[in-house]
Amino acid sequence: MECSNTWLIIGKVTGVHGLKGNLKVWSWAQSPATFTQGLAVILKDEDTPLDTGREYIILGTGKYKKGVLLALEGVTTREASEALVGKLVLVDKTNLPDLDEDTWYWQDLIGLTVVDTCEGELGEVTHLFPTGADDILVVMDQTSQNKQEILIPMNAVFIKEINLETGVIKTELPEGFITD
């Protein structure tokens, strides 16, 4: 199965659990309930863009620290599961519930242009990462001589509008937020 733009990265295999092929997965999904029995997932290499991955069916799930445990169809030994460590876990967005208003998939924000009300165009979102409070947008400022990263909390105090159609995120950052 080929990964199209409807496939969403929802986690990464970080290790194995036990002898029967269970995988430890660091989840980027808002809820562990995203990983449901019978759901088709694709596991693929993060560093190999042309890798289309391989499809698996989730046979069982469980909680594990800040992630989930997955039992996948066809992965029944520790050796088989060890071969999957480091792979990204993708799911077809069409199999997920509709998003609430003012929520987005991280993947859909990557590549958007960030424009501040005072500073103008800041750069492009390269990735995001979670923190204990707000997720953080990482914006690469291509206009400065140093090509600096700007870290912007995903909080209504800073993010004023996200428009996927125009590809623009509008911000209102306080004076002095961006330093050279």
PDB file of N, CA, C and O in Angstrom, residues 51-104:
ATOM      1  N   ASP A  51      10.703   4.916   0.947  1.00  0.00           N
ATOM      2  CA  ASP A  51      10.127   3.737   1.585  1.00  0.00           C
ATOM      3  C   ASP A  51       8.622   3.950   1.735  1.00  0.00           C
ATOM      4  O   ASP A  51       8.187   4.869   2.412  1.00  0.00           O
ATOM      5  N   THR A  52       7.828   3.120   1.068  1.00  0.00           N
ATOM      6  CA  THR A  52       6.377   3.248   1.172  1.00  0.00           C
ATOM      7  C   THR A  52       5.842   2.528   2.395  1.00  0.00           C
ATOM      8  O   THR A  52       4.675   2.676   2.731  1.00  0.00           O
ATOM      9  N   GLY A  53       6.683   1.748   3.057  1.00  0.00           N
ATOM     10  CA  GLY A  53       6.278   1.083   4.281  1.00  0.00           C
ATOM     11  C   GLY A  53       5.522  -0.202   4.029  1.00  0.00           C
ATOM     12  O   GLY A  53       5.321  -0.636   2.893  1.00  0.00           O
ATOM     13  N   ARG A  54       5.128  -0.808   5.141  1.00  0.00           N
ATOM     14  CA  ARG A  54       4.374  -2.063   5.084  1.00  0.00           C
ATOM     15  C   ARG A  54       3.149  -1.935   5.983  1.00  0.00           C
ATOM     16  O   ARG A  54       3.227  -1.397   7.079  1.00  0.00           O
ATOM     17  N   GLU A  55       2.032  -2.459   5.496  1.00  0.00           N
ATOM     18  CA  GLU A  55       0.789  -2.370   6.244  1.00  0.00           C
ATOM     19  C   GLU A  55       0.667  -3.514   7.246  1.00  0.00           C
ATOM     20  O   GLU A  55       1.019  -4.657   6.954  1.00  0.00           O
ATOM     21  N   TYR A  56       0.164  -3.173   8.423  1.00  0.00           N
ATOM     22  CA  TYR A  56      -0.120  -4.138   9.473  1.00  0.00           C
ATOM     23  C   TYR A  56      -1.508  -3.841  10.031  1.00  0.00           C
ATOM     24  O   TYR A  56      -1.978  -2.704   9.975  1.00  0.00           O
ATOM     25  N   ILE A  57      -2.130  -4.838  10.622  1.00  0.00           N
ATOM     26  CA  ILE A  57      -3.404  -4.664  11.315  1.00  0.00           C
ATOM     27  C   ILE A  57      -3.128  -4.769  12.812  1.00  0.00           C
ATOM     28  O   ILE A  57      -2.438  -5.687  13.264  1.00  0.00           O
ATOM     29  N   ILE A  58      -3.678  -3.829  13.585  1.00  0.00           N
ATOM     30  CA  ILE A  58      -3.508  -3.863  15.038  1.00  0.00           C
ATOM     31  C   ILE A  58      -4.404  -4.960  15.609  1.00  0.00           C
ATOM     32  O   ILE A  58      -5.620  -4.960  15.401  1.00  0.00           O
ATOM     33  N   LEU A  59      -3.773  -5.913  16.319  1.00  0.00           N
ATOM     34  CA  LEU A  59      -4.524  -6.997  16.951  1.00  0.00           C
ATOM     35  C   LEU A  59      -4.878  -6.680  18.398  1.00  0.00           C
ATOM     36  O   LEU A  59      -5.846  -7.205  18.930  1.00  0.00           O
ATOM     37  N   GLY A  60      -4.056  -5.841  19.035  1.00  0.00           N
ATOM     38  CA  GLY A  60      -4.321  -5.495  20.420  1.00  0.00           C
ATOM     39  C   GLY A  60      -3.505  -4.285  20.825  1.00  0.00           C
ATOM     40  O   GLY A  60      -2.484  -3.973  20.209  1.00  0.00           O
ATOM     41  N   THR A  61      -3.976  -3.583  21.853  1.00  0.00           N
ATOM     42  CA  THR A  61      -3.282  -2.395  22.338  1.00  0.00           C
ATOM     43  C   THR A  61      -3.257  -2.402  23.858  1.00  0.00           C
ATOM     44  O   THR A  61      -4.024  -3.114  24.510  1.00  0.00           O
ATOM     45  N   GLY A  62      -2.380  -1.603  24.401  1.00  0.00           N
ATOM     46  CA  GLY A  62      -2.310  -1.423  25.847  1.00  0.00           C
ATOM     47  C   GLY A  62      -1.544  -0.150  26.139  1.00  0.00           C
ATOM     48  O   GLY A  62      -0.884   0.413  25.267  1.00  0.00           O
ATOM     49  N   LYS A  63      -1.645   0.319  27.369  1.00  0.00           N
ATOM     50  CA  LYS A  63      -0.918   1.525  27.767  1.00  0.00           C
ATOM     51  C   LYS A  63       0.491   1.142  28.195  1.00  0.00           C
ATOM     52  O   LYS A  63       0.711   0.084  28.766  1.00  0.00           O
ATOM     53  N   TYR A  64       1.427   2.029  27.903  1.00  0.00           N
ATOM     54  CA  TYR A  64       2.800   1.824  28.333  1.00  0.00           C
ATOM     55  C   TYR A  64       3.438   3.186  28.586  1.00  0.00           C
ATOM     56  O   TYR A  64       3.709   3.920  27.636  1.00  0.00           O
ATOM     57  N   LYS A  65       3.642   3.515  29.832  1.00  0.00           N
ATOM     58  CA  LYS A  65       4.211   4.804  30.237  1.00  0.00           C
ATOM     59  C   LYS A  65       3.529   5.922  29.471  1.00  0.00           C
ATOM     60  O   LYS A  65       2.325   6.092  29.581  1.00  0.00           O
ATOM     61  N   LYS A  66       4.275   6.685  28.647  1.00  0.00           N
ATOM     62  CA  LYS A  66       3.671   7.790  27.891  1.00  0.00           C
ATOM     63  C   LYS A  66       3.303   7.377  26.467  1.00  0.00           C
ATOM     64  O   LYS A  66       3.056   8.209  25.621  1.00  0.00           O
ATOM     65  N   GLY A  67       3.277   6.101  26.221  1.00  0.00           N
ATOM     66  CA  GLY A  67       2.961   5.626  24.890  1.00  0.00           C
ATOM     67  C   GLY A  67       1.955   4.500  24.925  1.00  0.00           C
ATOM     68  O   GLY A  67       1.146   4.403  25.845  1.00  0.00           O
ATOM     69  N   VAL A  68       2.022   3.650  23.920  1.00  0.00           N
ATOM     70  CA  VAL A  68       1.120   2.507  23.827  1.00  0.00           C
ATOM     71  C   VAL A  68       1.919   1.260  23.469  1.00  0.00           C
ATOM     72  O   VAL A  68       3.019   1.341  22.924  1.00  0.00           O
ATOM     73  N   LEU A  69       1.335   0.127  23.814  1.00  0.00           N
ATOM     74  CA  LEU A  69       1.847  -1.160  23.355  1.00  0.00           C
ATOM     75  C   LEU A  69       0.970  -1.613  22.207  1.00  0.00           C
ATOM     76  O   LEU A  69      -0.256  -1.487  22.279  1.00  0.00           O
ATOM     77  N   LEU A  70       1.593  -2.113  21.160  1.00  0.00           N
ATOM     78  CA  LEU A  70       0.831  -2.615  20.019  1.00  0.00           C
ATOM     79  C   LEU A  70       1.212  -4.060  19.737  1.00  0.00           C
ATOM     80  O   LEU A  70       2.399  -4.409  19.741  1.00  0.00           O
ATOM     81  N   ALA A  71       0.192  -4.869  19.470  1.00  0.00           N
ATOM     82  CA  ALA A  71       0.385  -6.210  18.931  1.00  0.00           C
ATOM     83  C   ALA A  71      -0.106  -6.145  17.492  1.00  0.00           C
ATOM     84  O   ALA A  71      -1.247  -5.746  17.235  1.00  0.00           O
ATOM     85  N   LEU A  72       0.789  -6.476  16.556  1.00  0.00           N
ATOM     86  CA  LEU A  72       0.445  -6.371  15.140  1.00  0.00           C
ATOM     87  C   LEU A  72       0.349  -7.749  14.503  1.00  0.00           C
ATOM     88  O   LEU A  72       1.112  -8.657  14.845  1.00  0.00           O
ATOM     89  N   GLU A  73      -0.564  -7.859  13.562  1.00  0.00           N
ATOM     90  CA  GLU A  73      -0.722  -9.092  12.803  1.00  0.00           C
ATOM     91  C   GLU A  73       0.592  -9.438  12.102  1.00  0.00           C
ATOM     92  O   GLU A  73       1.207  -8.584  11.460  1.00  0.00           O
ATOM     93  N   GLY A  74       1.048 -10.671  12.270  1.00  0.00           N
ATOM     94  CA  GLY A  74       2.267 -11.126  11.613  1.00  0.00           C
ATOM     95  C   GLY A  74       3.545 -10.835  12.376  1.00  0.00           C
ATOM     96  O   GLY A  74       4.625 -11.246  11.948  1.00  0.00           O
ATOM     97  N   VAL A  75       3.461 -10.122  13.486  1.00  0.00           N
ATOM     98  CA  VAL A  75       4.647  -9.829  14.297  1.00  0.00           C
ATOM     99  C   VAL A  75       4.466 -10.603  15.605  1.00  0.00           C
ATOM    100  O   VAL A  75       3.803 -10.133  16.532  1.00  0.00           O
ATOM    101  N   THR A  76       5.048 -11.802  15.652  1.00  0.00           N
ATOM    102  CA  THR A  76       4.767 -12.702  16.773  1.00  0.00           C
ATOM    103  C   THR A  76       5.999 -13.084  17.586  1.00  0.00           C
ATOM    104  O   THR A  76       5.879 -13.845  18.538  1.00  0.00           O
ATOM    105  N   THR A  77       7.164 -12.570  17.213  1.00  0.00           N
ATOM    106  CA  THR A  77       8.380 -12.893  17.963  1.00  0.00           C
ATOM    107  C   THR A  77       9.117 -11.609  18.324  1.00  0.00           C
ATOM    108  O   THR A  77       8.926 -10.555  17.701  1.00  0.00           O
ATOM    109  N   ARG A  78       9.961 -11.725  19.326  1.00  0.00           N
ATOM    110  CA  ARG A  78      10.774 -10.585  19.735  1.00  0.00           C
ATOM    111  C   ARG A  78      11.687 -10.143  18.586  1.00  0.00           C
ATOM    112  O   ARG A  78      11.861  -8.951  18.349  1.00  0.00           O
ATOM    113  N   GLU A  79      12.231 -11.098  17.857  1.00  0.00           N
ATOM    114  CA  GLU A  79      13.126 -10.781  16.737  1.00  0.00           C
ATOM    115  C   GLU A  79      12.396  -9.994  15.652  1.00  0.00           C
ATOM    116  O   GLU A  79      12.929  -9.033  15.095  1.00  0.00           O
ATOM    117  N   ALA A  80      11.171 -10.392  15.351  1.00  0.00           N
ATOM    118  CA  ALA A  80      10.390  -9.678  14.334  1.00  0.00           C
ATOM    119  C   ALA A  80      10.079  -8.259  14.788  1.00  0.00           C
ATOM    120  O   ALA A  80      10.138  -7.319  13.998  1.00  0.00           O
ATOM    121  N   SER A  81       9.773  -8.093  16.073  1.00  0.00           N
ATOM    122  CA  SER A  81       9.458  -6.754  16.570  1.00  0.00           C
ATOM    123  C   SER A  81      10.710  -5.888  16.656  1.00  0.00           C
ATOM    124  O   SER A  81      10.645  -4.688  16.409  1.00  0.00           O
ATOM    125  N   GLU A  82      11.859  -6.481  16.976  1.00  0.00           N
ATOM    126  CA  GLU A  82      13.102  -5.706  17.040  1.00  0.00           C
ATOM    127  C   GLU A  82      13.447  -5.084  15.688  1.00  0.00           C
ATOM    128  O   GLU A  82      14.016  -3.995  15.620  1.00  0.00           O
ATOM    129  N   ALA A  83      13.084  -5.755  14.606  1.00  0.00           N
ATOM    130  CA  ALA A  83      13.352  -5.232  13.260  1.00  0.00           C
ATOM    131  C   ALA A  83      12.525  -3.994  12.951  1.00  0.00           C
ATOM    132  O   ALA A  83      12.824  -3.257  12.008  1.00  0.00           O
ATOM    133  N   LEU A  84      11.491  -3.733  13.749  1.00  0.00           N
ATOM    134  CA  LEU A  84      10.598  -2.600  13.501  1.00  0.00           C
ATOM    135  C   LEU A  84      10.918  -1.383  14.372  1.00  0.00           C
ATOM    136  O   LEU A  84      10.319  -0.322  14.196  1.00  0.00           O
ATOM    137  N   VAL A  85      11.852  -1.522  15.297  1.00  0.00           N
ATOM    138  CA  VAL A  85      12.217  -0.404  16.169  1.00  0.00           C
ATOM    139  C   VAL A  85      12.760   0.748  15.316  1.00  0.00           C
ATOM    140  O   VAL A  85      13.582   0.545  14.418  1.00  0.00           O
ATOM    141  N   GLY A  86      12.286   1.946  15.580  1.00  0.00           N
ATOM    142  CA  GLY A  86      12.697   3.133  14.835  1.00  0.00           C
ATOM    143  C   GLY A  86      11.759   3.499  13.703  1.00  0.00           C
ATOM    144  O   GLY A  86      11.854   4.589  13.132  1.00  0.00           O
ATOM    145  N   LYS A  87      10.831   2.625  13.363  1.00  0.00           N
ATOM    146  CA  LYS A  87       9.890   2.909  12.263  1.00  0.00           C
ATOM    147  C   LYS A  87       8.815   3.889  12.715  1.00  0.00           C
ATOM    148  O   LYS A  87       8.414   3.926  13.872  1.00  0.00           O
ATOM    149  N   LEU A  88       8.358   4.694  11.772  1.00  0.00           N
ATOM    150  CA  LEU A  88       7.220   5.579  12.006  1.00  0.00           C
ATOM    151  C   LEU A  88       5.929   4.781  11.869  1.00  0.00           C
ATOM    152  O   LEU A  88       5.857   3.844  11.075  1.00  0.00           O
ATOM    153  N   VAL A  89       4.919   5.174  12.624  1.00  0.00           N
ATOM    154  CA  VAL A  89       3.607   4.535  12.556  1.00  0.00           C
ATOM    155  C   VAL A  89       2.647   5.536  11.917  1.00  0.00           C
ATOM    156  O   VAL A  89       2.487   6.649  12.418  1.00  0.00           O
ATOM    157  N   LEU A  90       2.021   5.138  10.813  1.00  0.00           N
ATOM    158  CA  LEU A  90       1.095   6.002  10.100  1.00  0.00           C
ATOM    159  C   LEU A  90      -0.285   5.373  10.064  1.00  0.00           C
ATOM    160  O   LEU A  90      -0.419   4.149  10.033  1.00  0.00           O
ATOM    161  N   VAL A  91      -1.299   6.234  10.043  1.00  0.00           N
ATOM    162  CA  VAL A  91      -2.682   5.788   9.928  1.00  0.00           C
ATOM    163  C   VAL A  91      -3.372   6.669   8.892  1.00  0.00           C
ATOM    164  O   VAL A  91      -3.018   7.834   8.729  1.00  0.00           O
ATOM    165  N   ASP A  92      -4.346   6.108   8.202  1.00  0.00           N
ATOM    166  CA  ASP A  92      -5.105   6.871   7.219  1.00  0.00           C
ATOM    167  C   ASP A  92      -6.042   7.822   7.964  1.00  0.00           C
ATOM    168  O   ASP A  92      -6.860   7.391   8.779  1.00  0.00           O
ATOM    169  N   LYS A  93      -5.918   9.122   7.693  1.00  0.00           N
ATOM    170  CA  LYS A  93      -6.745  10.138   8.365  1.00  0.00           C
ATOM    171  C   LYS A  93      -8.237   9.867   8.204  1.00  0.00           C
ATOM    172  O   LYS A  93      -9.027  10.228   9.069  1.00  0.00           O
ATOM    173  N   THR A  94      -8.605   9.243   7.110  1.00  0.00           N
ATOM    174  CA  THR A  94     -10.030   8.992   6.875  1.00  0.00           C
ATOM    175  C   THR A  94     -10.597   7.982   7.876  1.00  0.00           C
ATOM    176  O   THR A  94     -11.813   7.868   7.994  1.00  0.00           O
ATOM    177  N   ASN A  95      -9.725   7.256   8.586  1.00  0.00           N
ATOM    178  CA  ASN A  95     -10.178   6.308   9.604  1.00  0.00           C
ATOM    179  C   ASN A  95     -10.254   6.934  10.992  1.00  0.00           C
ATOM    180  O   ASN A  95     -10.596   6.257  11.962  1.00  0.00           O
ATOM    181  N   LEU A  96      -9.920   8.204  11.103  1.00  0.00           N
ATOM    182  CA  LEU A  96      -9.930   8.893  12.386  1.00  0.00           C
ATOM    183  C   LEU A  96     -11.174   9.756  12.512  1.00  0.00           C
ATOM    184  O   LEU A  96     -11.744  10.184  11.507  1.00  0.00           O
ATOM    185  N   PRO A  97     -11.581  10.045  13.756  1.00  0.00           N
ATOM    186  CA  PRO A  97     -12.737  10.939  13.935  1.00  0.00           C
ATOM    187  C   PRO A  97     -12.440  12.331  13.383  1.00  0.00           C
ATOM    188  O   PRO A  97     -11.278  12.732  13.289  1.00  0.00           O
ATOM    189  N   ASP A  98     -13.494  13.061  13.045  1.00  0.00           N
ATOM    190  CA  ASP A  98     -13.318  14.435  12.572  1.00  0.00           C
ATOM    191  C   ASP A  98     -12.666  15.271  13.665  1.00  0.00           C
ATOM    192  O   ASP A  98     -12.907  15.065  14.859  1.00  0.00           O
ATOM    193  N   LEU A  99     -11.849  16.227  13.243  1.00  0.00           N
ATOM    194  CA  LEU A  99     -11.181  17.112  14.191  1.00  0.00           C
ATOM    195  C   LEU A  99     -12.143  18.154  14.734  1.00  0.00           C
ATOM    196  O   LEU A  99     -13.049  18.609  14.030  1.00  0.00           O
ATOM    197  N   ASP A 100     -11.925  18.539  15.983  1.00  0.00           N
ATOM    198  CA  ASP A 100     -12.676  19.646  16.564  1.00  0.00           C
ATOM    199  C   ASP A 100     -12.216  20.939  15.911  1.00  0.00           C
ATOM    200  O   ASP A 100     -11.129  21.007  15.328  1.00  0.00           O
ATOM    201  N   GLU A 101     -13.035  21.980  16.048  1.00  0.00           N
ATOM    202  CA  GLU A 101     -12.642  23.291  15.548  1.00  0.00           C
ATOM    203  C   GLU A 101     -11.379  23.732  16.286  1.00  0.00           C
ATOM    204  O   GLU A 101     -11.206  23.441  17.469  1.00  0.00           O
ATOM    205  N   ASP A 102     -10.511  24.425  15.605  1.00  0.00           N
ATOM    206  CA  ASP A 102      -9.246  24.909  16.163  1.00  0.00           C
ATOM    207  C   ASP A 102      -8.294  23.782  16.575  1.00  0.00           C
ATOM    208  O   ASP A 102      -7.507  23.931  17.511  1.00  0.00           O
ATOM    209  N   THR A 103      -8.373  22.651  15.892  1.00  0.00           N
ATOM    210  CA  THR A 103      -7.378  21.585  16.059  1.00  0.00           C
ATOM    211  C   THR A 103      -6.906  21.162  14.674  1.00  0.00           C
ATOM    212  O   THR A 103      -7.669  21.213  13.700  1.00  0.00           O
ATOM    213  N   TRP A 104      -5.631  20.772  14.606  1.00  0.00           N
ATOM    214  CA  TRP A 104      -5.017  20.423  13.331  1.00  0.00           C
ATOM    215  C   TRP A 104      -4.085  19.248  13.537  1.00  0.00           C
ATOM    216  O   TRP A 104      -3.587  19.017  14.632  1.00  0.00           O
TER     217      TRP A 104
END
